[in-house]
Amino acid sequence: MTGPVLTVRDRGGQRVATLSLGGLARRAGIVGAALVVDLAVLSSAPGTPWWPGIVVLTLALVAAEVPDSQAPLLTLAVAAGWWLAAVPWPAPSPGRVLLVALALLVLHATTAVAAIGPPGRVAEARVVRAAAGRAALVGTGTTGIGALALAADGRVVVPGAVGVALLAVAGLAWAATRPTRQ
Amino acid sequence: MSGWHPTHAHLRAVVAGFGLLVAGLVLGRVDAIVLATPLLLVALAGAQSRPSVVPVLEGPQGALAVHEGEDVVWSATISGLPAGGSVAALHPGQRWLEVEPETGQVVAADDGLATTSIGLRPTRWGWRTLGAPAVTGYDAWAAWRWVADRPQPLRLTVLPSTEQPDTTAPAPHPYGLVGQERAVRLGEGTELAKVRPFEPGDRLRRIHWPTSARTGTLHVTATHADEDAHVVLLLDAVNDVGSSGGLVGERSSMDLAVRAAAVLAEHFLRRGDRVGLRVFGDWRVSFLPSSSGRHQLRRLLNVLSVVEPGTARGEDALAARQGLGAGTLAILLSPLVEPASTQQVAMLTSAGIEVIVVDTLPAELVTGDRGRSPEEQLAWRLRMLQRRLERDRMASLGIPVVTWTGPHSIDKVLRDLARRSATPRLVRR
């Protein structure tokens, strides 16, 4: 993303850090998503300890700095794990479940875009727009599927759901190991 | 490396998505499945969009010659990218090379084709091999990454800048056959010398009719011959004093010397003079024979761009005399830190060679302290005092010493030398 760029250099003229609007927006997206998860958990389970929220925020900060690593996965795992551990089911507000799901999507999508290219790189606006469009598409799908699942909870038991999930895993593994044509 | 590989983002979507799905199924919690949904959707979309064609990178190769401060664009085209894909490119920077954008760039692919362009701007003369750029391709979901084989790095010959002086001063000793300088003797030329009586053999077009009509006898115009001068640039590369920040930053003594040599070479060659170069203190370059023309300028600039100061020491001070004769204009570009440079000037002058000394020590080093310890600073101050004495002594012997402050520095000295060259002198042979 283009825009004003502030470059910090040492006395020898070597670049130490680069701050840009795009970089700040990326960091805000990642940390903001983690903050939404924190607030959703704390408001859904008022008696829960608050320190896991600090851990999630810290991991989000690390993920924002090193998006092309396992730090975002750890952030997602800790955030989702905290939700499952702290919030009893059925959740007091189904809307918060959807909110957390969308926050996890934002965290994932933002770190995925941030991991394209070297840190601090200048990205064309249409690359960012296309990624945002795809994330919005997934978000819409998530809202629909999630709303359906939450509405159907306790009424219908889907027969063979485990089998469908395992088949999906197998299908994904097959797709991931297809040989690349040289 | 070739082929597409899954990114951390794809692995994250797969692991977290299916992990939450399994947890939800095992624990019987629908909220876990809802949390897994976006990640699963992204994972499935990423798996589906796995590219099957390996992209091809076409980038510039080989060598380029540019002047310092000129912009060069490194551009590469990547074909065979998946729809909606993108390319990230990063050109490594190095000292005296500005890269824009220096943090790399990400461009979108149109119809499987992406072009990335990165601006490069060398800020100091020299010969250098740039770093190999890194180019990486991504699919639309940033789930798959292709890392291109490192393209061949560019080799740059950065020629010194040649800002031209606005000088009309003639060179002091023209004696060749062609050129723009006014010779001492009369001959075929354009500049009027005198009007004299007609002699057998004179061309009719030389008849000066007004004088002939007034005096009643035929008179003709006599002109000075147009001739060239022989200029030799003597570059003292024994020491590079000071640090170089490139074209607009701090300047070392070699920066000043090389740029001054380039400016002077272009100035004299444009006038039709013959210019040669002798470098002291560099093991690779020592001598470029005098010649004229544009090719000689290119040769000179090439030689100047590969000068590595301080790579050869202990050279015979008499070497400067080789190939130089009386009437040659020798321009010594030196920071005058080595006493041997003063010795060379004395020898050249005693051989009847006109010498101009161009002092290339940056002004801030003459007045400032150099060295970390008080002893080093004291030693530098002492050397500067000694250097001032040597400069004064040369000036008292009639050897012009000019502090290089830009292309105009040499103008006054050339005029003085041209005037002085008409007077007879006693020299030792």
Coordinates of C-alpha atoms in Angstrom, one line a residue:
Chain A
M1 CA 0.0 0.0 0.0
T2 CA 1.4 3.3 -1.0
G3 CA 1.2 6.5 1.1
P4 CA 3.5 8.5 3.4
V5 CA 6.4 6.4 4.6
L6 CA 8.6 7.3 7.6
T7 CA 12.0 5.6 7.5
V8 CA 14.2 5.5 10.6
R9 CA 17.9 5.3 9.8
D10 CA 21.0 5.0 11.9
R11 CA 23.9 7.4 11.7
G12 CA 25.5 5.4 8.9
G13 CA 22.4 5.8 6.8
Q14 CA 21.2 2.2 7.2
R15 CA 17.5 1.7 7.4
V16 CA 16.4 0.6 10.9
A17 CA 12.7 0.7 10.6
T18 CA 10.0 1.8 8.2
L19 CA 6.6 3.1 9.2
S20 CA 3.9 3.5 6.6
L21 CA 0.2 3.9 6.6
G22 CA -0.2 0.4 5.1
G23 CA 2.0 -1.1 7.8
L24 CA 0.1 0.7 10.5
A25 CA -3.2 -0.5 9.1
R26 CA -1.9 -4.1 8.9
R27 CA -0.8 -4.0 12.6
A28 CA -4.1 -2.3 13.6
G29 CA -6.0 -5.1 11.8
I30 CA -4.1 -7.9 13.5
V31 CA -4.1 -6.4 17.0
G32 CA -7.6 -5.1 16.7
A33 CA -8.9 -8.6 15.8
A34 CA -7.2 -10.0 18.9
L35 CA -8.7 -7.2 21.0
V36 CA -12.2 -8.1 19.7
V37 CA -11.7 -11.7 20.7
D38 CA -10.5 -10.6 24.2
L39 CA -13.5 -8.4 24.7
A40 CA -15.9 -11.0 23.4
V41 CA -14.5 -13.6 25.8
L42 CA -14.4 -11.3 28.8
S43 CA -18.0 -10.1 28.2
S44 CA -19.3 -13.7 27.6
A45 CA -17.5 -15.1 30.7
P46 CA -17.3 -12.3 33.2
G47 CA -15.6 -14.4 35.9
T48 CA -12.8 -15.6 33.7
P49 CA -9.1 -14.6 34.4
W50 CA -8.0 -11.7 32.2
W51 CA -4.4 -12.6 31.8
P52 CA -5.0 -14.9 28.8
G53 CA -6.2 -11.8 27.0
I54 CA -2.8 -10.2 27.5
V55 CA -1.2 -13.3 26.1
V56 CA -3.4 -13.2 23.1
L57 CA -2.6 -9.5 22.5
T58 CA 1.1 -10.1 23.0
L59 CA 1.0 -13.0 20.5
A60 CA -0.9 -10.8 18.1
L61 CA 1.8 -8.1 18.3
V62 CA 4.4 -10.7 17.6
A63 CA 2.3 -12.0 14.7
A64 CA 2.0 -8.5 13.3
E65 CA 5.8 -8.1 13.3
V66 CA 6.6 -11.6 11.9
P67 CA 3.5 -12.6 9.9
D68 CA 5.4 -15.1 7.8
S69 CA 6.0 -17.5 10.7
Q70 CA 4.0 -19.8 13.0
A71 CA 3.2 -16.8 15.4
P72 CA -0.2 -16.1 13.8
L73 CA -1.1 -19.8 14.1
L74 CA -0.2 -19.7 17.8
T75 CA -2.2 -16.6 18.2
L76 CA -5.3 -18.2 16.6
A77 CA -4.9 -21.4 18.6
V78 CA -4.5 -19.5 21.9
A79 CA -7.4 -17.2 21.2
A80 CA -9.8 -20.0 20.0
G81 CA -8.6 -22.2 22.9
W82 CA -9.3 -19.5 25.4
W83 CA -12.8 -19.0 24.0
L84 CA -13.6 -22.7 24.2
A85 CA -12.1 -23.0 27.7
A86 CA -13.7 -19.9 29.2
V87 CA -17.1 -19.5 27.6
P88 CA -19.6 -22.2 28.5
W89 CA -21.8 -23.7 25.8
P90 CA -24.4 -22.8 24.9
A91 CA -22.9 -19.3 24.6
P92 CA -24.9 -16.5 26.2
S93 CA -24.9 -14.7 22.8
P94 CA -24.7 -16.4 19.5
G95 CA -23.8 -13.1 17.9
R96 CA -20.5 -13.0 19.8
V97 CA -19.6 -16.4 18.4
L98 CA -20.0 -15.0 14.9
L99 CA -18.0 -11.9 16.0
V100 CA -15.1 -14.0 17.2
A101 CA -15.2 -16.1 14.1
L102 CA -15.0 -13.0 11.9
A103 CA -12.2 -11.6 14.1
L104 CA -10.2 -14.8 13.6
L105 CA -10.8 -14.4 9.9
V106 CA -9.5 -10.9 9.9
L107 CA -6.5 -11.9 11.9
H108 CA -5.7 -14.7 9.5
A109 CA -6.3 -12.7 6.3
T110 CA -4.4 -9.7 7.5
T111 CA -1.3 -11.8 8.5
A112 CA -1.6 -13.7 5.2
V113 CA -1.4 -10.4 3.2
A114 CA 1.3 -9.1 5.4
A115 CA 3.3 -12.2 4.8
I116 CA 3.5 -11.5 1.0
G117 CA 6.9 -10.1 0.3
P118 CA 9.5 -8.7 2.7
P119 CA 8.5 -6.7 5.8
G120 CA 7.7 -3.0 5.0
R121 CA 7.2 -3.6 1.3
V122 CA 5.1 -1.3 -0.8
A123 CA 2.0 -3.2 -2.0
E124 CA -0.2 -2.1 -4.9
A125 CA -3.6 -0.9 -3.8
R126 CA -5.3 -3.5 -6.0
V127 CA -3.5 -6.3 -4.3
V128 CA -4.9 -5.2 -0.9
R129 CA -8.3 -4.5 -2.4
A130 CA -8.4 -8.0 -3.9
A131 CA -7.4 -9.6 -0.6
A132 CA -10.0 -7.6 1.2
G133 CA -12.7 -8.6 -1.3
R134 CA -11.8 -12.3 -0.8
A135 CA -11.9 -11.9 2.9
A136 CA -15.3 -10.2 2.7
L137 CA -16.5 -13.1 0.6
V138 CA -15.4 -15.7 3.2
G139 CA -16.8 -13.5 5.9
T140 CA -20.2 -13.5 4.2
G141 CA -20.0 -17.3 3.9
T142 CA -19.0 -17.6 7.5
T143 CA -21.9 -15.5 8.6
G144 CA -24.4 -17.6 6.7
I145 CA -23.0 -21.0 7.7
G146 CA -22.5 -19.9 11.3
A147 CA -26.0 -18.5 11.6
L148 CA -27.4 -21.7 10.2
A149 CA -25.3 -23.9 12.5
L150 CA -26.2 -21.8 15.6
A151 CA -29.9 -21.8 14.7
A152 CA -29.9 -25.6 14.1
D153 CA -28.0 -26.3 17.4
G154 CA -30.0 -28.7 19.6
R155 CA -32.6 -29.4 17.1
V156 CA -31.0 -31.6 14.5
V157 CA -28.2 -34.1 14.8
V158 CA -26.4 -34.3 11.5
P159 CA -25.8 -38.0 10.8
G160 CA -22.3 -38.9 9.7
A161 CA -20.9 -35.4 10.4
V162 CA -17.6 -36.8 11.6
G163 CA -17.3 -38.9 8.4
V164 CA -17.9 -35.8 6.3
A165 CA -15.2 -33.9 8.2
L166 CA -12.7 -36.8 7.8
L167 CA -13.4 -37.0 4.1
A168 CA -12.8 -33.3 3.8
V169 CA -9.5 -33.6 5.6
A170 CA -8.5 -36.5 3.2
G171 CA -9.6 -34.4 0.2
L172 CA -7.5 -31.4 1.4
A173 CA -4.5 -33.6 2.0
W174 CA -4.8 -35.0 -1.5
A175 CA -5.2 -31.6 -3.0
A176 CA -2.1 -30.3 -1.2
T177 CA 0.2 -33.1 -2.3
R178 CA -0.7 -32.9 -6.0
P179 CA 2.6 -32.7 -8.0
T180 CA 3.3 -29.4 -9.6
R181 CA 3.7 -29.4 -13.4
Q182 CA 7.2 -28.2 -14.3
Chain B
M1 CA 14.3 -23.5 -6.0
S2 CA 11.3 -24.1 -8.3
G3 CA 7.7 -25.1 -8.0
W4 CA 5.0 -24.0 -5.6
H5 CA 5.1 -24.5 -1.9
P6 CA 2.4 -24.0 0.7
T7 CA 2.8 -20.8 2.8
H8 CA 2.5 -20.4 6.5
A9 CA -0.9 -18.9 5.9
H10 CA -2.2 -22.0 4.2
L11 CA -0.8 -24.3 6.8
R12 CA -2.3 -22.1 9.5
A13 CA -5.8 -22.2 7.9
V14 CA -5.6 -26.0 7.5
V15 CA -4.3 -26.8 11.0
A16 CA -6.4 -24.2 12.9
G17 CA -9.5 -24.8 10.8
F18 CA -9.5 -28.6 11.0
G19 CA -8.3 -28.5 14.6
L20 CA -11.3 -26.5 15.6
L21 CA -13.6 -28.6 13.5
V22 CA -12.4 -31.8 15.2
A23 CA -12.5 -30.1 18.6
G24 CA -16.1 -29.1 18.0
L25 CA -17.1 -32.5 16.9
V26 CA -15.4 -34.2 19.8
L27 CA -16.6 -31.8 22.4
G28 CA -20.0 -31.4 20.8
R29 CA -19.7 -27.6 20.6
V30 CA -21.2 -25.8 17.6
D31 CA -19.4 -22.6 18.5
A32 CA -16.0 -24.3 17.8
I33 CA -17.3 -25.4 14.3
V34 CA -18.5 -21.8 13.7
L35 CA -15.0 -20.5 14.6
A36 CA -13.5 -23.1 12.3
T37 CA -15.7 -22.2 9.4
P38 CA -13.8 -19.1 8.0
L39 CA -10.5 -20.9 8.3
L40 CA -11.9 -24.0 6.6
L41 CA -13.3 -22.0 3.8
V42 CA -9.9 -20.2 3.3
A43 CA -8.1 -23.6 3.5
L44 CA -10.4 -25.2 0.9
A45 CA -10.1 -22.2 -1.4
G46 CA -6.4 -22.2 -1.0
A47 CA -6.1 -25.9 -1.7
Q48 CA -8.3 -25.5 -4.8
S49 CA -6.3 -22.6 -6.2
R50 CA -3.0 -24.5 -6.1
P51 CA -1.1 -23.4 -9.3
S52 CA 0.0 -26.1 -11.7
V53 CA 2.3 -24.1 -13.9
V54 CA 5.7 -22.9 -12.8
P55 CA 6.2 -19.2 -13.7
V56 CA 9.0 -17.9 -15.8
L57 CA 11.1 -14.9 -14.8
E58 CA 12.7 -12.7 -17.4
G59 CA 15.0 -10.0 -16.0
P60 CA 17.8 -7.8 -17.2
Q61 CA 21.3 -9.3 -17.3
G62 CA 24.7 -8.2 -18.1
A63 CA 26.6 -5.0 -17.6
L64 CA 25.5 -1.3 -17.7
A65 CA 27.5 1.9 -17.7
V66 CA 25.9 4.9 -16.1
H67 CA 27.1 8.1 -14.6
E68 CA 26.8 8.6 -10.9
G69 CA 23.5 10.1 -9.9
E70 CA 21.7 8.6 -13.0
D71 CA 18.7 6.5 -12.5
V72 CA 18.5 2.9 -13.7
V73 CA 15.4 0.7 -13.6
W74 CA 15.7 -2.9 -12.8
S75 CA 12.6 -4.5 -14.4
A76 CA 11.5 -8.1 -14.5
T77 CA 8.5 -9.8 -16.1
I78 CA 7.0 -12.9 -14.6
S79 CA 4.7 -15.0 -16.7
G80 CA 2.6 -18.0 -15.9
L81 CA 1.2 -16.7 -12.6
P82 CA -2.3 -17.9 -11.5
A83 CA -5.3 -15.7 -11.8
G84 CA -5.4 -13.0 -9.1
G85 CA -1.8 -13.8 -8.1
S86 CA 0.8 -11.3 -7.1
V87 CA 4.6 -10.9 -7.2
A88 CA 6.9 -9.6 -4.5
A89 CA 10.3 -8.3 -5.5
L90 CA 13.1 -6.9 -3.5
H91 CA 16.4 -5.5 -4.8
P92 CA 19.1 -5.6 -2.1
G93 CA 20.7 -2.3 -1.4
Q94 CA 24.4 -1.6 -0.9
R95 CA 26.6 1.3 -0.1
W96 CA 26.4 4.1 -2.6
L97 CA 23.3 2.6 -4.2
E98 CA 19.8 4.0 -3.6
V99 CA 17.0 1.6 -4.2
E100 CA 13.4 2.8 -4.7
P101 CA 11.4 1.3 -3.1
E102 CA 14.1 0.0 -0.8
T103 CA 11.7 -2.3 1.2
G104 CA 10.5 -4.1 -1.9
Q105 CA 7.2 -4.0 -3.7
V106 CA 4.2 -6.2 -4.4
V107 CA 2.5 -6.0 -7.7
A108 CA -0.7 -7.7 -9.0
A109 CA -0.7 -10.1 -11.9
D110 CA -2.8 -9.3 -15.0
D111 CA -3.7 -12.4 -17.1
G112 CA -0.9 -14.3 -15.5
L113 CA 1.7 -11.6 -16.2
A114 CA 3.3 -9.3 -13.7
T115 CA 6.0 -6.7 -14.2
T116 CA 8.0 -5.3 -11.4
S117 CA 10.2 -2.3 -11.7
I118 CA 12.7 -1.1 -9.1
G119 CA 14.6 2.1 -9.4
L120 CA 18.4 2.1 -8.8
R121 CA 20.6 5.1 -8.4
P122 CA 24.3 4.7 -7.9
T123 CA 25.7 7.7 -5.9
R124 CA 29.4 7.1 -6.3
W125 CA 31.7 6.3 -9.2
G126 CA 33.2 2.8 -9.3
W127 CA 32.7 -0.7 -10.6
R128 CA 30.4 -2.9 -8.7
T129 CA 28.3 -6.0 -8.9
L130 CA 24.8 -5.5 -7.5
G131 CA 23.1 -8.0 -5.3
A132 CA 20.8 -10.5 -6.8
P133 CA 17.1 -9.4 -6.5
A134 CA 14.6 -11.7 -4.8
V135 CA 11.4 -12.4 -6.6
T136 CA 8.5 -14.4 -5.2
G137 CA 5.1 -15.3 -6.7
Y138 CA 1.9 -15.9 -4.8
D139 CA -1.5 -17.3 -5.7
A140 CA -4.7 -15.3 -5.1
W141 CA -5.2 -16.7 -1.6
A142 CA -1.6 -16.3 -0.6
A143 CA -1.7 -20.0 0.1
W144 CA 1.1 -21.0 -2.4
R145 CA 4.4 -19.5 -2.9
W146 CA 6.9 -19.7 -5.7
V147 CA 10.4 -18.5 -5.2
A148 CA 12.2 -17.7 -8.4
D149 CA 15.8 -18.7 -9.0
R150 CA 17.9 -15.7 -8.2
P151 CA 18.3 -13.7 -11.4
Q152 CA 21.8 -12.7 -12.5
P153 CA 22.8 -9.5 -10.7
L154 CA 23.6 -6.4 -12.7
R155 CA 27.2 -5.3 -13.1
L156 CA 27.4 -1.5 -13.1
T157 CA 30.2 0.6 -14.2
V158 CA 29.5 3.9 -12.6
L159 CA 31.3 6.7 -14.4
P160 CA 32.1 9.9 -12.5
S161 CA 29.9 12.9 -13.2
T162 CA 31.2 15.4 -15.7
E163 CA 29.6 18.7 -14.9
Q164 CA 31.2 21.1 -17.3
P165 CA 33.0 24.4 -16.5
D166 CA 32.0 27.5 -18.4
T167 CA 35.6 28.3 -19.2
T168 CA 37.1 29.9 -22.3
A169 CA 40.6 30.0 -21.1
P170 CA 43.0 28.4 -23.6
A171 CA 45.5 25.6 -22.8
P172 CA 49.0 27.1 -22.4
H173 CA 51.0 25.0 -24.9
P174 CA 49.2 24.0 -28.0
Y175 CA 51.5 22.3 -30.5
G176 CA 49.7 19.6 -32.3
L177 CA 48.1 19.6 -35.7
V178 CA 44.4 20.0 -35.1
G179 CA 42.2 21.5 -32.4
Q180 CA 40.7 24.8 -31.2
E181 CA 43.8 26.3 -29.5
R182 CA 45.5 29.3 -31.0
A183 CA 49.0 28.4 -31.9
V184 CA 52.0 30.8 -31.4
R185 CA 53.0 30.4 -35.1
L186 CA 51.0 31.7 -38.0
G187 CA 49.2 29.3 -40.3
E188 CA 45.8 28.2 -41.6
G189 CA 43.3 29.1 -39.0
T190 CA 40.5 31.4 -38.2
E191 CA 41.9 33.9 -35.7
L192 CA 43.3 37.1 -37.2
A193 CA 47.0 37.7 -36.5
K194 CA 47.9 40.7 -38.7
V195 CA 47.6 42.2 -42.1
R196 CA 50.8 42.0 -44.1
P197 CA 52.0 42.6 -47.7
F198 CA 51.2 40.0 -50.3
E199 CA 53.9 37.4 -51.1
P200 CA 54.0 34.9 -53.9
G201 CA 52.1 31.8 -52.8
D202 CA 49.5 33.6 -50.8
R203 CA 45.9 32.6 -51.5
L204 CA 43.8 35.1 -53.3
R205 CA 40.9 34.7 -50.9
R206 CA 43.3 36.1 -48.2
I207 CA 43.6 39.5 -49.9
H208 CA 42.5 42.2 -47.6
W209 CA 40.8 44.7 -49.9
P210 CA 40.3 47.7 -47.7
T211 CA 44.0 47.9 -46.8
S212 CA 45.1 47.1 -50.4
A213 CA 42.9 49.9 -51.7
R214 CA 44.2 52.4 -49.0
T215 CA 47.9 51.6 -49.5
G216 CA 47.9 50.9 -53.2
T217 CA 49.7 47.5 -52.8
L218 CA 48.2 44.1 -52.2
H219 CA 47.9 43.1 -48.6
V220 CA 46.7 39.8 -47.1
T221 CA 45.4 38.7 -43.7
A222 CA 47.5 36.3 -41.7
T223 CA 45.9 34.0 -39.2
H224 CA 47.1 31.9 -36.2
A225 CA 47.1 28.2 -36.8
D226 CA 44.5 26.2 -34.9
E227 CA 46.2 23.5 -33.0
D228 CA 45.6 21.2 -30.1
A229 CA 47.2 20.9 -26.7
H230 CA 48.7 17.8 -25.0
V231 CA 47.2 17.5 -21.5
V232 CA 48.1 14.8 -19.0
L233 CA 46.1 14.2 -15.9
L234 CA 48.1 12.9 -13.0
L235 CA 45.9 11.3 -10.4
D236 CA 47.3 10.7 -7.0
A237 CA 45.5 7.6 -5.8
V238 CA 47.9 6.7 -3.0
N239 CA 45.5 7.8 -0.3
D240 CA 41.8 8.3 -0.1
V241 CA 41.4 10.8 2.7
G242 CA 38.1 11.3 4.3
S243 CA 34.9 9.3 3.9
S244 CA 32.6 9.3 1.0
G245 CA 28.8 9.7 1.3
G246 CA 28.1 9.6 -2.4
L247 CA 27.2 12.3 -4.8
V248 CA 25.5 14.6 -2.4
G249 CA 27.0 13.6 1.0
E250 CA 30.5 13.8 2.3
R251 CA 33.3 13.7 -0.2
S252 CA 36.6 12.1 0.2
S253 CA 39.8 13.2 -1.5
M254 CA 39.4 10.6 -4.2
D255 CA 35.8 11.7 -4.9
L256 CA 37.0 15.2 -5.6
A257 CA 40.0 14.0 -7.6
V258 CA 38.1 11.5 -9.8
R259 CA 35.3 13.9 -10.5
A260 CA 37.7 16.8 -11.2
A261 CA 39.7 14.5 -13.6
A262 CA 36.4 13.6 -15.4
V263 CA 35.4 17.2 -15.7
L264 CA 38.8 18.3 -16.9
A265 CA 39.1 15.4 -19.4
E266 CA 35.8 16.2 -20.9
H267 CA 36.6 19.9 -21.1
F268 CA 39.9 19.5 -22.9
L269 CA 38.6 16.7 -25.2
R270 CA 35.7 18.8 -26.3
R271 CA 38.1 21.5 -27.4
G272 CA 39.9 18.9 -29.6
D273 CA 42.9 18.5 -27.3
R274 CA 44.7 15.3 -26.6
V275 CA 44.3 14.0 -23.0
G276 CA 46.1 11.2 -21.3
L277 CA 45.9 9.9 -17.7
R278 CA 48.5 8.5 -15.3
V279 CA 47.3 7.1 -12.0
F280 CA 49.6 6.6 -9.0
G281 CA 48.8 4.2 -6.2
D282 CA 46.6 1.8 -8.1
W283 CA 48.0 -1.6 -9.1
R284 CA 45.4 -2.1 -11.9
V285 CA 45.5 1.2 -13.7
S286 CA 48.7 3.2 -14.3
F287 CA 48.7 4.9 -17.6
L288 CA 46.3 5.7 -20.4
P289 CA 48.1 7.1 -23.5
S290 CA 47.0 10.5 -24.8
S291 CA 44.5 10.7 -27.5
S292 CA 41.5 12.8 -28.5
G293 CA 37.9 12.3 -29.3
R294 CA 34.8 10.9 -27.7
H295 CA 36.2 7.4 -27.5
Q296 CA 39.1 8.7 -25.5
L297 CA 36.7 10.4 -23.1
R298 CA 34.9 7.1 -22.6
R299 CA 38.2 5.3 -22.1
L300 CA 39.2 7.9 -19.5
L301 CA 35.9 7.7 -17.6
N302 CA 36.1 3.9 -17.6
V303 CA 39.6 4.0 -16.2
L304 CA 38.6 6.6 -13.6
S305 CA 35.7 4.4 -12.5
V306 CA 37.9 1.5 -11.6
V307 CA 40.5 3.3 -9.7
E308 CA 41.1 1.7 -6.3
P309 CA 43.2 4.0 -4.2
G310 CA 46.0 2.7 -2.1
T311 CA 46.4 -0.7 -3.8
A312 CA 50.0 0.1 -5.0
R313 CA 52.6 1.9 -3.0
G314 CA 56.3 2.7 -3.2
E315 CA 56.0 3.8 -6.8
D316 CA 59.0 5.7 -8.2
A317 CA 58.3 9.4 -8.1
L318 CA 60.1 9.7 -11.5
A319 CA 57.4 7.7 -13.2
A320 CA 55.4 10.8 -13.7
R321 CA 58.0 12.1 -16.2
Q322 CA 57.7 9.1 -18.5
G323 CA 56.0 10.0 -21.8
L324 CA 55.8 13.7 -21.0
G325 CA 57.7 16.3 -22.9
A326 CA 58.2 20.0 -22.7
G327 CA 55.0 21.8 -23.7
T328 CA 52.8 19.3 -22.1
L329 CA 50.3 20.6 -19.6
A330 CA 50.3 18.3 -16.6
I331 CA 47.5 18.6 -14.1
L332 CA 48.2 16.8 -10.8
L333 CA 45.2 16.0 -8.8
S334 CA 46.3 15.2 -5.3
P335 CA 45.3 15.8 -1.7
L336 CA 49.1 16.6 -1.1
V337 CA 49.2 14.4 1.9
E338 CA 52.1 12.3 0.7
P339 CA 55.4 14.2 0.4
A340 CA 56.2 12.3 -2.8
S341 CA 53.5 14.3 -4.7
T342 CA 55.4 17.5 -4.0
Q343 CA 58.6 15.8 -5.2
Q344 CA 56.9 14.8 -8.5
V345 CA 55.8 18.4 -9.0
A346 CA 59.3 19.6 -8.6
M347 CA 60.7 17.1 -11.1
L348 CA 58.1 17.9 -13.7
T349 CA 58.6 21.6 -13.4
S350 CA 62.4 21.3 -13.7
A351 CA 61.8 19.3 -16.9
G352 CA 60.0 22.3 -18.5
I353 CA 56.6 20.8 -18.1
E354 CA 53.8 23.1 -17.1
V355 CA 52.2 21.8 -14.0
I356 CA 49.0 22.8 -12.3
V357 CA 48.4 21.3 -8.9
V358 CA 44.8 20.7 -8.0
D359 CA 44.4 20.2 -4.3
T360 CA 41.7 17.7 -3.7
L361 CA 41.8 17.5 0.1
P362 CA 38.3 18.3 1.3
A363 CA 38.2 21.7 3.1
E364 CA 36.7 20.3 6.2
L365 CA 39.7 18.0 6.7
V366 CA 42.2 20.8 6.3
T367 CA 40.7 22.7 9.2
G368 CA 39.2 19.9 11.3
D369 CA 40.8 17.2 13.5
R370 CA 41.3 13.7 12.2
G371 CA 42.0 10.7 14.4
R372 CA 40.6 9.5 17.7
S373 CA 43.3 9.9 20.2
P374 CA 44.9 13.3 21.0
E375 CA 48.2 12.0 19.6
E376 CA 46.6 11.2 16.2
Q377 CA 44.9 14.6 16.1
L378 CA 48.1 16.3 16.9
A379 CA 49.9 14.4 14.2
W380 CA 47.3 15.4 11.6
R381 CA 47.5 19.0 12.6
L382 CA 51.3 18.9 12.2
R383 CA 50.9 17.3 8.8
M384 CA 48.5 20.0 7.7
L385 CA 50.9 22.7 8.8
Q386 CA 53.7 21.0 6.8
R387 CA 51.3 20.7 3.9
R388 CA 50.6 24.4 4.0
L389 CA 54.3 25.1 3.9
E390 CA 54.7 22.8 0.8
R391 CA 51.8 24.6 -0.9
D392 CA 53.4 28.0 -0.2
R393 CA 56.7 26.8 -1.5
M394 CA 55.2 25.6 -4.7
A395 CA 53.3 28.9 -5.2
S396 CA 56.6 30.8 -4.6
L397 CA 58.2 28.8 -7.4
G398 CA 55.4 29.8 -9.8
I399 CA 53.5 26.5 -9.7
P400 CA 49.8 27.2 -9.5
V401 CA 48.0 25.4 -6.8
V402 CA 44.3 25.4 -7.0
T403 CA 41.9 24.1 -4.4
W404 CA 39.2 22.2 -6.2
T405 CA 35.9 23.7 -5.5
G406 CA 34.2 22.8 -8.7
P407 CA 34.6 23.0 -12.4
H408 CA 35.4 26.7 -12.4
S409 CA 38.4 26.3 -10.2
I410 CA 40.8 25.8 -13.1
D411 CA 39.8 28.7 -15.3
K412 CA 41.9 31.4 -13.8
V413 CA 45.0 29.2 -13.7
L414 CA 44.7 28.3 -17.3
R415 CA 44.6 32.0 -18.3
D416 CA 47.6 32.8 -16.2
L417 CA 49.6 29.9 -17.6
A418 CA 48.7 30.9 -21.2
R419 CA 50.0 34.4 -20.5
R420 CA 53.1 33.2 -18.8
S421 CA 54.0 30.6 -21.5
A422 CA 55.0 33.5 -23.8
T423 CA 57.9 34.5 -21.5
P424 CA 61.3 32.7 -21.9
R425 CA 62.5 30.6 -19.0
L426 CA 65.5 28.6 -17.9
V427 CA 64.9 24.9 -17.3
R428 CA 67.1 21.9 -16.5
R429 CA 67.0 19.0 -19.0

